[in-house]
Amino acid sequence: MVSARVKVAAWAVLWVLAAGVGLAYADGLTAAEPRTVRVLDNIYAIVHGNGIDSNTTFFVTDEGAIVVDTRVTPDEARKVLDEIRKHTDKPVKYAINTHFHGDHTFGNQVFRESSAIIAHKNVRSALSGSNGLDHLNFFKTFNIPGMDEVKVTPPNLVYENRMELYLGPFHLQLLHLGRGHTDGDTAIYINELRTIIAGDLVFNKKIPYVSSGYIDEWIDSLYKLEELDAEIVIPGHGDVGGKPILIQMKHYLIELKTYVTNELAKGSSLQQTKDAVRPILREKYHDWLNLDWIDANIERAYLEFSIKKRT
């Protein structure tokens, strides 16, 4: 039997893809060409524009490479590997998944010969057995090229709260700060370089999807990230930025919570809440992408905070 958590997560993927991500492929469109951005010496981010647009980060060292998030299909993962080969012929030593969603993990099989595929323990649970197959089957309904090649590959090295990873000159701190975008998020902090790889805890100039998220705890996680000494933030979606993009994400979630709980206090129905909150958020974030996702975010907030109101 699929757990309630995974059912919610799978529904979230269905909604996201139907909202326009997967339909870009279903309609025969292609994602914007990825751009490889040099973040710092030997740290690169592959940034995607639209379609299945999750970002990938990779590190190059004399001992091997590290890849963070492996993309949505093996073919997309091989493109990441081709990009790495422009900078080094050393093997990929580690692959890291920031959470379980397929746009960040379905390329894992390309890196299964690495020393380890690393993630929070809940990512392994979400991608193992029938849970992983259910997640894959949802993605397959949206005609993304290359999905038939995917063999769901769970991480084989997991942690619970914190993990330290050393390779070459790099010291990566893998941090699980609590539930947020999912129940298995990893943020990566490189203290010496004042850099955070935030995964989908941060979207830059894009409305996030929160349907498999935990809004209160997500806000708490962003407060914790904000306390770190960092000047570079690599988001899960959108361009590389600084700490302001993290703060903007936090403000969006706080406003979503505030407006929805205000409506709940009035006794508003879900539809009344949508009608009241939607125009406010669309106006405030008119220059962000994914505005059509606001309704689903309101639904998730209404569910989370109506349950909390009753307890």
GROMACS .gro file of N, CA and C in nm, residues 33-131:
model
  297
   33GLU      N    1   1.729   2.599  -2.374
   33GLU     CA    2   1.860   2.537  -2.364
   33GLU      C    3   1.923   2.569  -2.230
   34PRO      N    4   1.982   2.469  -2.165
   34PRO     CA    5   2.047   2.495  -2.037
   34PRO      C    6   2.170   2.582  -2.054
   35ARG      N    7   2.202   2.653  -1.948
   35ARG     CA    8   2.323   2.736  -1.943
   35ARG      C    9   2.411   2.686  -1.831
   36THR      N   10   2.537   2.667  -1.859
   36THR     CA   11   2.631   2.631  -1.753
   36THR      C   12   2.697   2.758  -1.702
   37VAL      N   13   2.682   2.781  -1.574
   37VAL     CA   14   2.730   2.903  -1.510
   37VAL      C   15   2.845   2.866  -1.416
   38ARG      N   16   2.957   2.934  -1.431
   38ARG     CA   17   3.066   2.916  -1.336
   38ARG      C   18   3.031   2.995  -1.210
   39VAL      N   19   3.010   2.925  -1.101
   39VAL     CA   20   2.973   2.990  -0.976
   39VAL      C   21   3.097   3.039  -0.903
   40LEU      N   22   3.194   2.951  -0.887
   40LEU     CA   23   3.324   2.979  -0.827
   40LEU      C   24   3.424   2.886  -0.894
   41ASP      N   25   3.551   2.897  -0.860
   41ASP     CA   26   3.649   2.806  -0.918
   41ASP      C   27   3.607   2.662  -0.895
   42ASN      N   28   3.589   2.589  -1.005
   42ASN     CA   29   3.558   2.446  -1.003
   42ASN      C   30   3.420   2.413  -0.945
   43ILE      N   31   3.331   2.512  -0.940
   43ILE     CA   32   3.191   2.488  -0.905
   43ILE      C   33   3.104   2.547  -1.016
   44TYR      N   34   3.018   2.464  -1.073
   44TYR     CA   35   2.935   2.506  -1.185
   44TYR      C   36   2.789   2.470  -1.158
   45ALA      N   37   2.700   2.554  -1.209
   45ALA     CA   38   2.557   2.526  -1.203
   45ALA      C   39   2.503   2.519  -1.345
   46ILE      N   40   2.430   2.413  -1.374
   46ILE     CA   41   2.360   2.402  -1.502
   46ILE      C   42   2.218   2.449  -1.477
   47VAL      N   43   2.186   2.564  -1.533
   47VAL     CA   44   2.060   2.633  -1.505
   47VAL      C   45   1.968   2.617  -1.625
   48HIS      N   46   1.844   2.580  -1.600
   48HIS     CA   47   1.747   2.555  -1.706
   48HIS      C   48   1.639   2.662  -1.704
   49GLY      N   49   1.585   2.691  -1.821
   49GLY     CA   50   1.491   2.802  -1.834
   49GLY      C   51   1.346   2.765  -1.812
   50ASN      N   52   1.296   2.663  -1.883
   50ASN     CA   53   1.156   2.623  -1.866
   50ASN      C   54   1.144   2.473  -1.891
   51GLY      N   55   1.021   2.424  -1.909
   51GLY     CA   56   1.005   2.280  -1.917
   51GLY      C   57   1.041   2.218  -1.784
   52ILE      N   58   1.102   2.101  -1.786
   52ILE     CA   59   1.151   2.037  -1.663
   52ILE      C   60   1.281   2.108  -1.628
   53ASP      N   61   1.272   2.206  -1.542
   53ASP     CA   62   1.377   2.309  -1.533
   53ASP      C   63   1.461   2.302  -1.407
   54SER      N   64   1.471   2.187  -1.343
   54SER     CA   65   1.552   2.182  -1.221
   54SER      C   66   1.699   2.203  -1.253
   55ASN      N   67   1.769   2.263  -1.157
   55ASN     CA   68   1.910   2.294  -1.174
   55ASN      C   69   1.996   2.178  -1.126
   56THR      N   70   2.116   2.170  -1.182
   56THR     CA   71   2.218   2.074  -1.140
   56THR      C   72   2.344   2.152  -1.106
   57THR      N   73   2.410   2.114  -0.997
   57THR     CA   74   2.538   2.174  -0.961
   57THR      C   75   2.644   2.065  -0.966
   58PHE      N   76   2.764   2.099  -1.012
   58PHE     CA   77   2.872   2.001  -1.004
   58PHE      C   78   3.002   2.066  -0.960
   59PHE      N   79   3.082   1.986  -0.890
   59PHE     CA   80   3.212   2.026  -0.838
   59PHE      C   81   3.319   1.945  -0.910
   60VAL      N   82   3.430   2.007  -0.942
   60VAL     CA   83   3.541   1.941  -1.009
   60VAL      C   84   3.662   1.944  -0.917
   61THR      N   85   3.722   1.827  -0.891
   61THR     CA   86   3.843   1.819  -0.810
   61THR      C   87   3.940   1.720  -0.875
   62ASP      N   88   4.064   1.717  -0.825
   62ASP     CA   89   4.162   1.622  -0.876
   62ASP      C   90   4.128   1.478  -0.836
   63GLU      N   91   4.038   1.463  -0.739
   63GLU     CA   92   4.000   1.330  -0.693
   63GLU      C   93   3.871   1.280  -0.756
   64GLY      N   94   3.804   1.365  -0.830
   64GLY     CA   95   3.678   1.328  -0.891
   64GLY      C   96   3.577   1.441  -0.883
   65ALA      N   97   3.457   1.415  -0.933
   65ALA     CA   98   3.353   1.518  -0.937
   65ALA      C   99   3.239   1.482  -0.842
   66ILE      N  100   3.164   1.584  -0.804
   66ILE     CA  101   3.041   1.567  -0.727
   66ILE      C  102   2.928   1.629  -0.808
   67VAL      N  103   2.816   1.558  -0.820
   67VAL     CA  104   2.698   1.608  -0.890
   67VAL      C  105   2.585   1.623  -0.789
   68VAL      N  106   2.517   1.735  -0.793
   68VAL     CA  107   2.401   1.758  -0.707
   68VAL      C  108   2.277   1.768  -0.796
   69ASP      N  109   2.191   1.669  -0.786
   69ASP     CA  110   2.066   1.653  -0.861
   69ASP      C  111   2.095   1.609  -1.004
   70THR      N  112   2.032   1.498  -1.041
   70THR     CA  113   2.072   1.425  -1.161
   70THR      C  114   1.976   1.439  -1.279
   71ARG      N  115   1.877   1.528  -1.267
   71ARG     CA  116   1.785   1.558  -1.376
   71ARG      C  117   1.676   1.452  -1.390
   72VAL      N  118   1.596   1.465  -1.495
   72VAL     CA  119   1.468   1.395  -1.504
   72VAL      C  120   1.474   1.264  -1.583
   73THR      N  121   1.575   1.244  -1.664
   73THR     CA  122   1.590   1.120  -1.741
   73THR      C  123   1.738   1.086  -1.752
   74PRO      N  124   1.769   0.961  -1.785
   74PRO     CA  125   1.909   0.927  -1.809
   74PRO      C  126   1.972   1.010  -1.921
   75ASP      N  127   1.895   1.039  -2.026
   75ASP     CA  128   1.950   1.120  -2.134
   75ASP      C  129   1.989   1.259  -2.085
   76GLU      N  130   1.904   1.319  -2.002
   76GLU     CA  131   1.938   1.450  -1.945
   76GLU      C  132   2.059   1.438  -1.853
   77ALA      N  133   2.070   1.328  -1.779
   77ALA     CA  134   2.185   1.307  -1.692
   77ALA      C  135   2.313   1.292  -1.773
   78ARG      N  136   2.304   1.226  -1.887
   78ARG     CA  137   2.423   1.212  -1.972
   78ARG      C  138   2.469   1.347  -2.025
   79LYS      N  139   2.375   1.437  -2.048
   79LYS     CA  140   2.413   1.573  -2.088
   79LYS      C  141   2.491   1.642  -1.976
   80VAL      N  142   2.449   1.617  -1.852
   80VAL     CA  143   2.525   1.670  -1.738
   80VAL      C  144   2.665   1.612  -1.739
   81LEU      N  145   2.675   1.482  -1.762
   81LEU     CA  146   2.806   1.416  -1.765
   81LEU      C  147   2.892   1.472  -1.878
   82ASP      N  148   2.832   1.498  -1.993
   82ASP     CA  149   2.906   1.559  -2.104
   82ASP      C  150   2.961   1.695  -2.064
   83GLU      N  151   2.881   1.771  -1.990
   83GLU     CA  152   2.926   1.903  -1.946
   83GLU      C  153   3.043   1.890  -1.847
   84ILE      N  154   3.033   1.793  -1.758
   84ILE     CA  155   3.143   1.769  -1.664
   84ILE      C  156   3.270   1.733  -1.739
   85ARG      N  157   3.258   1.656  -1.846
   85ARG     CA  158   3.374   1.611  -1.922
   85ARG      C  159   3.446   1.727  -1.991
   86LYS      N  160   3.381   1.840  -2.005
   86LYS     CA  161   3.449   1.958  -2.060
   86LYS      C  162   3.549   2.015  -1.960
   87HIS      N  163   3.536   1.974  -1.834
   87HIS     CA  164   3.619   2.031  -1.728
   87HIS      C  165   3.712   1.930  -1.663
   88THR      N  166   3.678   1.801  -1.672
   88THR     CA  167   3.762   1.699  -1.610
   88THR      C  168   3.731   1.563  -1.671
   89ASP      N  169   3.833   1.475  -1.673
   89ASP     CA  170   3.809   1.337  -1.713
   89ASP      C  171   3.805   1.244  -1.592
   90LYS      N  172   3.806   1.302  -1.473
   90LYS     CA  173   3.797   1.223  -1.351
   90LYS      C  174   3.655   1.169  -1.335
   91PRO      N  175   3.640   1.056  -1.267
   91PRO     CA  176   3.505   0.999  -1.249
   91PRO      C  177   3.420   1.083  -1.155
   92VAL      N  178   3.290   1.064  -1.167
   92VAL     CA  179   3.199   1.124  -1.069
   92VAL      C  180   3.206   1.040  -0.942
   93LYS      N  181   3.252   1.102  -0.836
   93LYS     CA  182   3.273   1.030  -0.710
   93LYS      C  183   3.142   1.016  -0.632
   94TYR      N  184   3.065   1.125  -0.628
   94TYR     CA  185   2.940   1.125  -0.551
   94TYR      C  186   2.831   1.195  -0.631
   95ALA      N  187   2.709   1.142  -0.621
   95ALA     CA  188   2.589   1.212  -0.667
   95ALA      C  189   2.502   1.236  -0.544
   96ILE      N  190   2.444   1.354  -0.535
   96ILE     CA  191   2.361   1.392  -0.421
   96ILE      C  192   2.223   1.431  -0.472
   97ASN      N  193   2.119   1.381  -0.409
   97ASN     CA  194   1.981   1.423  -0.439
   97ASN      C  195   1.932   1.515  -0.329
   98THR      N  196   1.884   1.635  -0.366
   98THR     CA  197   1.833   1.727  -0.264
   98THR      C  198   1.695   1.689  -0.213
   99HIS      N  199   1.620   1.608  -0.290
   99HIS     CA  200   1.492   1.552  -0.246
   99HIS      C  201   1.450   1.449  -0.349
  100PHE      N  202   1.333   1.387  -0.332
  100PHE     CA  203   1.301   1.269  -0.412
  100PHE      C  204   1.235   1.298  -0.546
  101HIS      N  205   1.187   1.417  -0.573
  101HIS     CA  206   1.111   1.442  -0.695
  101HIS      C  207   1.190   1.401  -0.819
  102GLY      N  208   1.119   1.343  -0.916
  102GLY     CA  209   1.184   1.283  -1.031
  102GLY      C  210   1.269   1.376  -1.113
  103ASP      N  211   1.235   1.505  -1.117
  103ASP     CA  212   1.317   1.597  -1.196
  103ASP      C  213   1.454   1.618  -1.132
  104HIS      N  214   1.474   1.566  -1.012
  104HIS     CA  215   1.603   1.574  -0.944
  104HIS      C  216   1.670   1.438  -0.927
  105THR      N  217   1.599   1.329  -0.957
  105THR     CA  218   1.651   1.195  -0.923
  105THR      C  219   1.645   1.092  -1.034
  106PHE      N  220   1.568   1.115  -1.138
  106PHE     CA  221   1.549   1.009  -1.237
  106PHE      C  222   1.670   0.990  -1.329
  107GLY      N  223   1.773   1.071  -1.312
  107GLY     CA  224   1.900   1.047  -1.381
  107GLY      C  225   1.999   0.969  -1.297
  108ASN      N  226   1.958   0.925  -1.178
  108ASN     CA  227   2.051   0.859  -1.086
  108ASN      C  228   2.123   0.739  -1.147
  109GLN      N  229   2.053   0.664  -1.232
  109GLN     CA  230   2.113   0.540  -1.282
  109GLN      C  231   2.241   0.566  -1.360
  110VAL      N  232   2.254   0.683  -1.420
  110VAL     CA  233   2.376   0.717  -1.494
  110VAL      C  234   2.496   0.727  -1.401
  111PHE      N  235   2.470   0.754  -1.274
  111PHE     CA  236   2.579   0.774  -1.178
  111PHE      C  237   2.589   0.659  -1.077
  112ARG      N  238   2.529   0.545  -1.109
  112ARG     CA  239   2.528   0.436  -1.011
  112ARG      C  240   2.665   0.373  -0.991
  113GLU      N  241   2.761   0.399  -1.082
  113GLU     CA  242   2.897   0.348  -1.063
  113GLU      C  243   2.980   0.439  -0.974
  114SER      N  244   2.925   0.551  -0.932
  114SER     CA  245   2.997   0.638  -0.841
  114SER      C  246   3.008   0.571  -0.704
  115SER      N  247   3.091   0.628  -0.618
  115SER     CA  248   3.110   0.567  -0.486
  115SER      C  249   2.980   0.564  -0.407
  116ALA      N  250   2.896   0.666  -0.426
  116ALA     CA  251   2.769   0.668  -0.353
  116ALA      C  252   2.673   0.767  -0.417
  117ILE      N  253   2.545   0.734  -0.410
  117ILE     CA  254   2.438   0.830  -0.436
  117ILE      C  255   2.380   0.863  -0.299
  118ILE      N  256   2.384   0.990  -0.263
  118ILE     CA  257   2.360   1.032  -0.125
  118ILE      C  258   2.233   1.116  -0.116
  119ALA      N  259   2.155   1.094  -0.012
  119ALA     CA  260   2.035   1.176   0.013
  119ALA      C  261   1.989   1.152   0.156
  120HIS      N  262   1.889   1.229   0.196
  120HIS     CA  263   1.824   1.204   0.325
  120HIS      C  264   1.754   1.069   0.319
  121LYS      N  265   1.741   1.006   0.435
  121LYS     CA  266   1.685   0.870   0.440
  121LYS      C  267   1.544   0.862   0.383
  122ASN      N  268   1.465   0.969   0.394
  122ASN     CA  269   1.329   0.965   0.341
  122ASN      C  270   1.325   0.961   0.189
  123VAL      N  271   1.432   1.007   0.124
  123VAL     CA  272   1.439   0.998  -0.022
  123VAL      C  273   1.449   0.851  -0.063
  124ARG      N  274   1.528   0.775   0.008
  124ARG     CA  275   1.537   0.633  -0.025
  124ARG      C  276   1.401   0.565  -0.010
  125SER      N  277   1.329   0.596   0.096
  125SER     CA  278   1.196   0.537   0.116
  125SER      C  279   1.101   0.575   0.003
  126ALA      N  280   1.107   0.701  -0.039
  126ALA     CA  281   1.014   0.749  -0.142
  126ALA      C  282   1.044   0.692  -0.280
  127LEU      N  283   1.168   0.649  -0.303
  127LEU     CA  284   1.207   0.597  -0.435
  127LEU      C  285   1.220   0.446  -0.438
  128SER      N  286   1.194   0.380  -0.328
  128SER     CA  287   1.211   0.235  -0.322
  128SER      C  288   1.080   0.162  -0.349
  129GLY      N  289   1.091   0.046  -0.414
  129GLY     CA  290   0.976  -0.041  -0.434
  129GLY      C  291   0.861   0.025  -0.505
  130SER      N  292   0.740  -0.002  -0.458
  130SER     CA  293   0.620   0.049  -0.525
  130SER      C  294   0.611   0.201  -0.516
  131ASN      N  295   0.667   0.262  -0.412
  131ASN     CA  296   0.665   0.408  -0.403
  131ASN      C  297   0.736   0.471  -0.523
   0.00000   0.00000   0.00000
